Coordinates of C-alpha atoms in Angstrom, one line a residue:
P1 CA 0.0 0.0 0.0
P2 CA 1.1 3.6 -0.5
L3 CA 3.3 4.9 2.3
P4 CA 2.4 8.4 3.7
L5 CA 5.3 10.8 3.6
R6 CA 5.4 14.2 5.1
R7 CA 7.8 15.6 2.5
P8 CA 9.0 14.6 -1.0
L9 CA 12.1 12.5 -1.4
M10 CA 14.9 13.8 -3.7
G11 CA 12.5 16.3 -5.2
Q12 CA 10.3 13.6 -6.7
Y13 CA 6.7 14.6 -6.0
A14 CA 3.9 12.0 -5.8
P15 CA 0.1 12.7 -5.8
F16 CA -1.3 14.2 -2.6
S17 CA -3.8 12.1 -0.6
G18 CA -5.3 13.7 2.5
G19 CA -2.7 16.4 2.6
Q20 CA 0.2 14.0 2.6
I21 CA 2.6 12.8 -0.2
T22 CA 2.3 9.1 -1.0
M23 CA 4.4 6.8 -3.0
S24 CA 4.2 3.0 -3.6
A25 CA 6.4 0.7 -1.6
L26 CA 8.3 -2.2 -3.0
V27 CA 8.8 -5.2 -0.6
L28 CA 12.2 -6.9 -1.2
D29 CA 11.9 -10.5 -0.3
G30 CA 15.4 -11.4 0.7
K31 CA 14.5 -15.0 1.8
S32 CA 13.1 -16.0 -1.6
L33 CA 16.0 -14.4 -3.4
A34 CA 18.4 -16.3 -1.1
T35 CA 16.7 -19.6 -1.9
E36 CA 17.1 -18.8 -5.6
T37 CA 20.7 -17.9 -5.2
E38 CA 21.5 -21.0 -3.2
A39 CA 20.0 -23.2 -5.9
E40 CA 22.1 -21.4 -8.6
L41 CA 25.2 -21.7 -6.5
L42 CA 24.6 -25.4 -6.0
A43 CA 24.5 -25.9 -9.7
R44 CA 27.7 -23.9 -10.2
V45 CA 29.5 -25.8 -7.5
E46 CA 28.4 -29.1 -9.0
R47 CA 29.8 -28.0 -12.4
L48 CA 33.0 -26.9 -10.6
K49 CA 33.3 -30.3 -9.0
V50 CA 33.1 -32.0 -12.4
K51 CA 35.7 -29.7 -13.9
S52 CA 38.1 -30.2 -11.0
G53 CA 37.8 -33.9 -10.8
G54 CA 35.5 -34.1 -7.8
K55 CA 37.1 -31.5 -5.6
T56 CA 34.7 -29.8 -3.1
P57 CA 35.3 -26.1 -2.2
I58 CA 36.0 -25.8 1.5
L59 CA 35.3 -22.8 3.8
A60 CA 37.2 -22.8 7.0
T61 CA 35.6 -20.8 9.8
I62 CA 37.4 -19.8 13.0
L63 CA 35.3 -19.1 16.1
V64 CA 37.1 -17.7 19.2
G65 CA 35.1 -17.7 22.4
D66 CA 31.5 -18.4 23.1
D67 CA 29.7 -15.2 22.0
P68 CA 26.1 -16.3 21.5
A69 CA 25.4 -14.2 18.4
S70 CA 28.6 -15.4 16.8
Q71 CA 27.6 -19.0 17.3
V72 CA 24.3 -18.3 15.6
Y73 CA 26.0 -16.7 12.7
V74 CA 28.5 -19.6 12.3
R75 CA 25.7 -22.1 12.4
N76 CA 23.8 -20.2 9.7
K77 CA 27.0 -20.2 7.5
E78 CA 27.4 -23.9 8.0
R79 CA 23.8 -24.5 6.8
A80 CA 24.3 -22.1 3.9
C81 CA 27.4 -24.0 2.8
A82 CA 25.5 -27.3 2.9
K83 CA 22.7 -25.9 0.8
C84 CA 25.2 -24.7 -1.8
G85 CA 27.2 -28.0 -1.9
L86 CA 30.2 -26.5 -0.1
K87 CA 32.1 -28.2 2.7
S88 CA 32.4 -26.1 5.9
T89 CA 35.0 -26.8 8.7
L90 CA 34.7 -25.1 12.0
H91 CA 37.7 -24.4 14.2
R92 CA 36.7 -23.6 17.8
L93 CA 39.1 -21.8 20.0
P94 CA 38.7 -20.9 23.7
T95 CA 38.1 -17.3 24.8
D96 CA 41.6 -17.0 26.3
T97 CA 43.3 -17.8 23.0
T98 CA 46.3 -15.6 22.4
Q99 CA 47.1 -13.5 19.4
Q100 CA 49.9 -15.8 18.4
Q101 CA 47.8 -18.9 18.7
L102 CA 45.2 -17.5 16.4
A103 CA 47.8 -16.3 13.9
D104 CA 49.4 -19.7 13.8
L105 CA 46.0 -21.3 13.0
V106 CA 45.4 -18.8 10.2
S107 CA 48.9 -19.5 8.8
Q108 CA 48.1 -23.2 8.9
L109 CA 44.9 -22.7 6.9
N110 CA 46.7 -20.4 4.5
N111 CA 49.1 -23.2 3.7
D112 CA 46.4 -25.9 3.4
D113 CA 45.7 -26.4 -0.3
T114 CA 42.4 -28.1 0.5
V115 CA 41.0 -24.9 2.1
H116 CA 39.7 -22.4 -0.4
G117 CA 38.2 -19.8 1.9
I118 CA 39.0 -18.5 5.4
L119 CA 36.6 -16.7 7.6
V120 CA 37.4 -15.4 11.1
Q121 CA 34.2 -14.8 13.0
L122 CA 34.1 -11.3 14.6
P123 CA 34.1 -9.8 17.1
L124 CA 37.2 -11.3 18.7
P125 CA 38.1 -11.3 22.5
K126 CA 39.6 -8.0 23.7
Q127 CA 43.2 -9.4 24.0
I128 CA 43.3 -10.0 20.2
D129 CA 43.9 -7.3 17.6
P130 CA 41.4 -8.1 14.8
Q131 CA 43.2 -6.0 12.1
A132 CA 46.4 -8.0 12.7
V133 CA 44.5 -11.2 12.4
L134 CA 42.7 -10.2 9.2
A135 CA 46.1 -9.1 7.7
K136 CA 47.4 -12.6 8.2
I137 CA 44.8 -14.2 6.0
D138 CA 45.9 -15.0 2.4
P139 CA 44.0 -12.4 0.3
A140 CA 43.1 -15.2 -2.2
K141 CA 41.3 -16.9 0.7
D142 CA 39.9 -13.8 2.3
V143 CA 36.2 -14.4 1.5
D144 CA 35.1 -11.6 3.8
G145 CA 37.0 -9.0 1.7
F146 CA 38.6 -7.5 4.9
H147 CA 42.2 -7.9 4.0
V148 CA 43.8 -4.5 3.1
Q149 CA 44.7 -5.9 -0.3
N150 CA 41.1 -6.8 -1.2
A151 CA 39.9 -3.5 0.3
G152 CA 42.5 -1.6 -1.8
R153 CA 41.3 -3.4 -4.9
V154 CA 37.8 -2.2 -4.2
V155 CA 39.0 1.4 -3.8
Q156 CA 40.9 1.1 -7.1
E157 CA 37.9 -0.5 -8.8
D158 CA 39.9 -3.6 -9.5
P159 CA 37.4 -6.6 -9.8
D160 CA 40.1 -9.2 -9.0
G161 CA 39.3 -9.4 -5.3
F162 CA 36.7 -10.2 -2.7
V163 CA 33.9 -7.8 -1.8
S164 CA 32.3 -7.8 1.6
C165 CA 29.1 -9.8 1.6
T166 CA 26.7 -7.1 2.8
P167 CA 27.3 -4.5 0.0
A168 CA 27.5 -7.4 -2.5
G169 CA 24.2 -8.7 -1.3
I170 CA 22.6 -5.3 -1.6
I171 CA 23.7 -5.0 -5.2
E172 CA 22.5 -8.5 -5.9
I173 CA 19.0 -7.8 -4.6
C174 CA 18.8 -4.6 -6.6
Q175 CA 19.9 -6.4 -9.8
R176 CA 17.4 -9.2 -9.3
E177 CA 14.6 -6.8 -8.6
G178 CA 15.5 -4.7 -11.6
I179 CA 16.4 -1.6 -9.5
S180 CA 18.9 0.7 -11.1
L181 CA 21.0 2.7 -8.8
E182 CA 22.2 5.1 -11.6
G183 CA 21.6 8.7 -10.6
K184 CA 20.1 7.6 -7.2
H185 CA 21.0 9.1 -3.8
V186 CA 21.9 6.2 -1.6
V187 CA 22.1 6.5 2.2
V188 CA 23.8 3.9 4.3
I189 CA 22.7 3.7 7.9
G190 CA 25.1 1.8 10.2
R191 CA 28.4 2.0 12.0
S192 CA 30.0 -1.4 11.1
L193 CA 32.9 -1.5 8.6
I194 CA 30.9 -3.9 6.5
A195 CA 27.7 -1.8 6.2
T196 CA 29.6 1.5 5.7
S197 CA 32.0 0.2 3.0
V198 CA 30.9 2.9 0.6
K199 CA 33.2 2.0 -2.3
S200 CA 32.2 -1.6 -1.9
I201 CA 28.6 -0.7 -2.5
T202 CA 29.3 1.4 -5.5
W203 CA 31.7 -1.1 -7.0
A204 CA 30.3 -4.5 -5.9
D205 CA 28.0 -4.7 -8.9
E206 CA 31.1 -4.4 -11.2
V207 CA 32.8 -7.3 -9.4
E208 CA 29.6 -9.4 -9.8
A209 CA 29.4 -8.5 -13.4
Q210 CA 33.0 -9.6 -14.0
D211 CA 32.3 -12.9 -12.2
E212 CA 29.1 -13.7 -14.2
Q213 CA 30.3 -12.1 -17.5
V214 CA 27.1 -10.1 -17.7
E215 CA 26.4 -6.5 -18.1
S216 CA 25.9 -4.7 -14.8
E217 CA 22.4 -3.3 -14.2
A218 CA 22.8 -1.6 -10.8
G219 CA 25.5 0.9 -11.6
G220 CA 28.3 2.6 -9.7
D221 CA 26.9 6.0 -10.8
A222 CA 25.0 6.5 -7.6
T223 CA 25.8 9.1 -4.9
V224 CA 26.4 7.2 -1.7
V225 CA 26.3 8.9 1.8
A226 CA 27.4 7.0 4.9
P227 CA 27.7 8.1 8.5
V228 CA 31.2 9.0 9.7
T229 CA 32.4 7.2 12.8
T230 CA 35.4 8.4 14.7
R231 CA 38.0 6.1 16.3
S232 CA 36.8 7.3 19.8
D233 CA 33.2 6.3 18.8
R234 CA 34.3 2.8 17.9
T235 CA 36.5 2.2 20.9
Q236 CA 33.8 3.4 23.4
D237 CA 31.4 0.7 22.1
S238 CA 32.8 -2.8 22.2
D239 CA 30.0 -4.0 19.8
T240 CA 31.2 -1.6 17.1
S241 CA 34.9 -1.6 17.6
Q242 CA 35.2 -4.5 15.3
P243 CA 33.3 -5.4 12.1
V244 CA 30.6 -8.0 13.0
H245 CA 29.4 -10.7 10.7
H246 CA 25.7 -11.2 10.2

């Protein structure tokens, strides 16, 4: 149904109704789109297995501590991998794990040729520097796109890298719903490094287009505005001092 608005958005006026401006709402059904995407990925993975002689892509996830939300996220990722025909391996470490112990595990997974992707579940315990850990991950296995090399590729509009899942997912939804971002004014609300990765949002569609070898529909010609978070803001709130996986 039309949504009542007290003022026009971006100067685009809609017919008045009862003294208010109205415009139609479009419901984006992420769950149904996710189901479609999982089916498509399953088919792609099966084709990949045939081409590679039966090799199954493996995602290695590292969970440090017993944060309840993190455990939920990890379980969901394991289920998603299963639906897509991927193998997921979980490495659980205690809360008192040291920086060096975690770094050693990351190095081990980097050198394991059977592991194709590495994901360190965030946030990490306070004694561990997350940026130092993320920097240890092989950029070719950094499926989160947090390594400085992958982040740098996004900034330089180089498609040969991983893009964070949240902006990539936003672009995917827009493409599948036929929503063009060209000329739009996009506002990103959030404080996490994932949600406010502005260049990721404006460039994620180009990476997807390169991967699928199709013409991009949701363009990087949008104006994107994101909130600015200072270092003091992040350090005062333990929940936002590290990027958090959803």
